Tab-separated table of C-alpha atoms in Angstrom:
chain	number	residue	atom	x	y	z
A	1	GLU	CA	65.076	-26.017	-9.574
A	2	PRO	CA	66.712	-24.767	-6.379
A	3	GLU	CA	67.939	-27.453	-4.034
A	4	VAL	CA	69.702	-27.890	-0.729
A	5	THR	CA	73.253	-29.116	-1.102
A	6	GLN	CA	75.504	-30.751	1.475
A	7	THR	CA	79.219	-31.404	1.623
A	8	PRO	CA	80.947	-33.721	1.970
A	9	SER	CA	78.787	-36.638	0.945
A	10	HIS	CA	80.816	-38.947	3.158
A	11	GLN	CA	83.113	-38.046	6.053
A	12	VAL	CA	85.292	-40.502	7.917
A	13	THR	CA	86.892	-39.347	11.144
A	14	GLN	CA	88.619	-40.685	14.217
A	15	MET	CA	86.852	-40.661	17.560
A	16	GLY	CA	87.560	-37.446	19.447
A	17	GLN	CA	88.123	-35.375	16.313
A	18	GLU	CA	86.077	-32.353	15.376
A	19	VAL	CA	83.989	-32.425	12.229
A	20	ILE	CA	82.101	-29.735	10.383
A	21	LEU	CA	79.271	-30.666	8.094
A	22	ARG	CA	78.288	-28.073	5.555
A	23	CYS	CA	74.989	-27.203	3.981
A	24	VAL	CA	73.915	-24.610	1.464
A	25	PRO	CA	70.187	-23.979	1.929
A	26	ILE	CA	67.905	-22.651	-0.775
A	27	SER	CA	68.725	-18.989	-1.181
A	28	ASN	CA	65.470	-17.324	-0.093
A	29	HIS	CA	64.854	-19.673	2.824
A	30	LEU	CA	65.062	-18.362	6.368
A	31	TYR	CA	64.616	-21.448	8.531
A	32	PHE	CA	67.245	-24.145	8.756
A	33	TYR	CA	67.325	-27.588	10.296
A	34	TRP	CA	69.567	-30.520	10.988
A	35	TYR	CA	68.290	-34.068	11.299
A	36	ARG	CA	70.182	-37.310	11.604
A	37	GLN	CA	69.520	-40.952	10.909
A	38	ILE	CA	71.546	-43.628	12.618
A	39	LEU	CA	71.693	-46.718	10.452
A	40	GLY	CA	68.520	-48.726	10.839
A	41	GLN	CA	66.818	-46.105	12.984
A	42	LYS	CA	64.435	-43.211	12.497
A	43	VAL	CA	65.286	-39.812	11.123
A	44	GLU	CA	65.582	-37.627	14.234
A	45	PHE	CA	65.355	-33.881	14.641
A	46	LEU	CA	68.479	-32.233	16.015
A	47	VAL	CA	68.066	-28.482	15.800
A	48	SER	CA	66.263	-25.621	14.106
A	49	PHE	CA	67.834	-22.239	13.416
A	50	TYR	CA	66.404	-18.867	12.516
A	51	ASN	CA	67.723	-15.322	12.538
A	52	ASN	CA	71.149	-16.520	13.680
A	53	GLU	CA	69.774	-18.250	16.716
A	54	ILE	CA	68.781	-21.750	17.682
A	55	SER	CA	65.006	-21.801	17.900
A	56	GLU	CA	64.628	-25.375	19.077
A	57	LYS	CA	66.908	-28.297	19.828
A	58	SER	CA	66.442	-31.885	20.806
A	59	GLU	CA	67.988	-33.668	23.766
A	60	ILE	CA	70.457	-35.216	21.322
A	61	PHE	CA	71.872	-31.779	20.582
A	62	ASP	CA	74.166	-31.477	23.573
A	63	ASP	CA	77.204	-29.294	24.172
A	64	GLN	CA	79.234	-31.278	21.660
A	65	PHE	CA	77.081	-29.908	18.864
A	66	SER	CA	76.897	-26.397	17.505
A	67	VAL	CA	75.426	-24.731	14.460
A	68	GLU	CA	76.409	-21.606	12.650
A	69	ARG	CA	75.567	-19.565	9.624
A	70	PRO	CA	79.014	-18.126	8.988
A	71	ASP	CA	78.040	-16.212	5.876
A	72	GLY	CA	74.975	-15.557	3.787
A	73	SER	CA	74.883	-18.971	2.200
A	74	ASN	CA	76.341	-21.723	4.380
A	75	PHE	CA	74.798	-23.438	7.379
A	76	THR	CA	77.121	-25.688	9.346
A	77	LEU	CA	76.876	-28.369	11.995
A	78	LYS	CA	79.958	-28.862	14.136
A	79	ILE	CA	80.580	-31.842	16.344
A	80	ARG	CA	83.348	-30.881	18.712
A	81	SER	CA	84.625	-34.285	19.795
A	82	THR	CA	83.073	-37.100	17.861
A	83	LYS	CA	81.969	-40.344	19.453
A	84	LEU	CA	81.321	-43.692	17.841
A	85	GLU	CA	77.602	-43.200	18.322
A	86	ASP	CA	77.696	-40.036	16.229
A	87	SER	CA	78.050	-42.217	13.147
A	88	ALA	CA	74.928	-41.472	11.131
A	89	MET	CA	73.532	-39.802	8.042
A	90	TYR	CA	73.063	-36.103	8.702
A	91	PHE	CA	70.428	-34.215	6.743
A	92	CYS	CA	70.158	-30.491	6.376
A	93	ALA	CA	66.811	-28.908	5.523
A	94	SER	CA	65.559	-25.412	4.871
A	95	ALA	CA	62.173	-23.729	4.638
A	96	VAL	CA	60.939	-20.352	3.548
A	97	GLY	CA	58.783	-19.991	6.640
A	98	GLN	CA	58.061	-21.536	9.972
A	99	GLY	CA	55.596	-24.251	10.879
A	100	ALA	CA	54.050	-27.257	9.242
A	101	ARG	CA	52.572	-25.423	6.271
A	102	ASN	CA	56.031	-24.523	5.013
A	103	GLU	CA	57.681	-27.462	3.322
A	104	GLN	CA	61.114	-28.388	4.554
A	105	PHE	CA	63.426	-29.110	1.638
A	106	PHE	CA	66.074	-31.682	2.407
A	107	GLY	CA	69.597	-32.104	1.156
A	108	PRO	CA	71.066	-35.467	0.101
A	109	GLY	CA	72.791	-35.975	3.426
A	110	THR	CA	76.330	-36.438	4.723
A	111	ARG	CA	77.251	-39.888	5.912
A	112	LEU	CA	79.508	-39.528	8.955
A	113	THR	CA	81.560	-42.527	10.004
A	114	VAL	CA	83.419	-42.309	13.303
A	115	LEU	CA	86.146	-44.904	13.796
B	1	ALA	CA	55.038	-38.070	23.320
B	2	GLN	CA	54.525	-37.804	19.623
B	3	SER	CA	55.435	-40.823	17.541
B	4	VAL	CA	54.931	-42.102	14.029
B	5	THR	CA	54.794	-45.805	13.338
B	6	GLN	CA	55.462	-47.546	10.066
B	7	PRO	CA	54.814	-51.213	10.781
B	8	ASP	CA	56.431	-52.572	7.624
B	9	ILE	CA	60.208	-52.384	7.350
B	10	HIS	CA	60.319	-53.944	3.871
B	11	ILE	CA	57.667	-54.451	1.227
B	12	THR	CA	58.120	-56.165	-2.118
B	13	VAL	CA	55.586	-55.737	-4.892
B	14	SER	CA	55.529	-56.704	-8.533
B	15	GLU	CA	55.735	-54.002	-11.135
B	16	GLY	CA	52.215	-52.966	-12.102
B	17	ALA	CA	50.704	-54.138	-8.828
B	18	SER	CA	49.056	-51.811	-6.347
B	19	LEU	CA	50.836	-50.556	-3.259
B	20	GLU	CA	49.814	-49.502	0.216
B	21	LEU	CA	52.311	-48.367	2.837
B	22	ARG	CA	51.005	-48.032	6.344
B	23	CYS	CA	51.520	-45.188	8.768
B	24	ASN	CA	50.042	-44.459	12.177
B	25	TYR	CA	50.496	-41.201	14.076
B	26	SER	CA	49.953	-40.567	17.717
B	27	TYR	CA	49.760	-36.833	18.232
B	28	GLY	CA	47.156	-34.186	17.806
B	29	ALA	CA	43.505	-33.775	17.031
B	30	THR	CA	44.466	-31.993	13.837
B	31	PRO	CA	47.723	-33.513	12.702
B	32	TYR	CA	49.926	-32.239	9.917
B	33	LEU	CA	51.118	-35.342	8.074
B	34	PHE	CA	53.634	-35.951	5.324
B	35	TRP	CA	55.064	-38.674	3.165
B	36	TYR	CA	58.649	-38.393	1.939
B	37	VAL	CA	60.593	-40.626	-0.411
B	38	GLN	CA	64.330	-41.178	-0.422
B	39	SER	CA	66.076	-42.736	-3.376
B	40	PRO	CA	69.680	-43.914	-2.958
B	41	GLY	CA	72.062	-40.965	-2.781
B	42	GLN	CA	69.198	-38.488	-2.775
B	43	GLY	CA	67.640	-36.280	-0.152
B	44	LEU	CA	64.158	-36.667	1.238
B	45	GLN	CA	61.605	-35.594	-1.351
B	46	LEU	CA	58.099	-34.607	-0.311
B	47	LEU	CA	55.441	-36.764	-1.969
B	48	LEU	CA	52.361	-35.264	-0.372
B	49	LYS	CA	51.001	-33.636	2.756
B	50	TYR	CA	47.782	-33.404	4.713
B	51	PHE	CA	46.764	-30.414	6.779
B	52	SER	CA	42.965	-30.397	6.761
B	53	GLY	CA	39.989	-30.736	4.472
B	54	ASP	CA	39.626	-33.573	2.033
B	55	THR	CA	40.935	-36.727	3.641
B	56	LEU	CA	42.232	-38.117	0.356
B	57	VAL	CA	45.244	-36.164	-0.819
B	58	GLN	CA	47.013	-36.439	-4.122
B	59	GLY	CA	50.735	-36.167	-4.478
B	60	ILE	CA	53.474	-36.363	-7.030
B	61	LYS	CA	54.425	-39.443	-9.039
B	62	GLY	CA	50.890	-40.833	-8.908
B	63	PHE	CA	50.810	-41.323	-5.132
B	64	GLU	CA	47.875	-40.611	-2.883
B	65	ALA	CA	47.234	-40.948	0.830
B	66	GLU	CA	44.123	-41.189	2.927
B	67	PHE	CA	43.796	-39.663	6.370
B	68	LYS	CA	41.607	-41.666	8.733
B	69	ARG	CA	41.174	-40.005	12.097
B	70	SER	CA	39.325	-42.980	13.608
B	71	GLN	CA	42.331	-45.203	12.917
B	72	SER	CA	45.033	-42.545	13.434
B	73	SER	CA	46.338	-43.587	10.050
B	74	PHE	CA	47.731	-41.921	6.959
B	75	ASN	CA	48.417	-44.719	4.501
B	76	LEU	CA	50.168	-44.122	1.205
B	77	ARG	CA	48.835	-45.770	-1.929
B	78	LYS	CA	49.638	-46.137	-5.586
B	79	PRO	CA	47.441	-48.096	-8.005
B	80	SER	CA	50.264	-49.347	-10.238
B	81	VAL	CA	53.872	-49.438	-9.112
B	82	HIS	CA	56.763	-48.748	-11.470
B	83	TRP	CA	60.296	-50.084	-11.043
B	84	SER	CA	61.470	-46.514	-10.445
B	85	ASP	CA	59.344	-46.370	-7.280
B	86	ALA	CA	61.831	-48.594	-5.485
B	87	ALA	CA	63.073	-46.429	-2.620
B	88	GLU	CA	62.596	-45.831	1.080
B	89	TYR	CA	59.403	-44.098	2.172
B	90	PHE	CA	59.017	-42.079	5.337
B	91	CYS	CA	55.852	-40.925	7.014
B	92	ALA	CA	56.216	-37.851	9.200
B	93	GLU	CA	54.156	-35.618	11.442
B	94	SER	CA	54.804	-32.004	12.201
B	95	TYR	CA	55.191	-31.148	15.860
B	96	GLY	CA	55.701	-27.467	16.313
B	97	ASN	CA	58.537	-26.501	14.025
B	98	LYS	CA	60.029	-29.960	13.593
B	99	LEU	CA	59.172	-33.164	11.821
B	100	VAL	CA	58.824	-36.463	13.640
B	101	PHE	CA	59.527	-39.366	11.322
B	102	GLY	CA	58.583	-42.987	11.210
B	103	ALA	CA	61.268	-45.616	10.799
B	104	GLY	CA	60.719	-45.885	7.056
B	105	THR	CA	59.556	-48.625	4.716
B	106	ILE	CA	61.870	-49.938	2.031
B	107	LEU	CA	59.979	-50.715	-1.152
B	108	ARG	CA	61.367	-53.281	-3.549
B	109	VAL	CA	59.802	-53.705	-6.971
B	110	LYS	CA	60.204	-56.983	-8.797
B	111	SER	CA	59.772	-57.290	-12.523
């Protein structure tokens, strides 16, 4: 069964460093998402991406964040200069279509720890 | 603003007992509602969803949920819990193209 994969499973970085979180969505999916969950808090939407453009982003997704689909398979989230408060579990999701009727399939997450 | 509330942070039930996890949503006359489960080291797996129609929806792994508009609720139920059901459960509502999640309920199953 096709699944969304994410690498690495755990990333430890120093404050101020750049990190890139990688996701491989399901191959025929066209819509891509990043969510995050700070420990003990809700899963929060960060950004949605379609046709090589951001279609929606939350207020969390500031200039320190960027997303890219560098090739036909990967979908990445870059944090330019990490802060302590960026420590969280980051989930990638993909969907074949847009809107609530199209299930978003989630990856297992990348746990980011900023020291 | 849209919000999803899961009042119970932790719930412990005995194996074989029934389960109900509570969820309240705040947005929309016709909400799109979901329940996801997350086992350790795994992604979020969709258990079931409600869009319209029959207010009792069936999902995978023997779960069901009932939509009650009058109570703005979408509670998840299972008649007999198995030890493998121990996980974290998230209720979510679709808002446009994104999901808004509740804080999650951690289910512990005791033998």
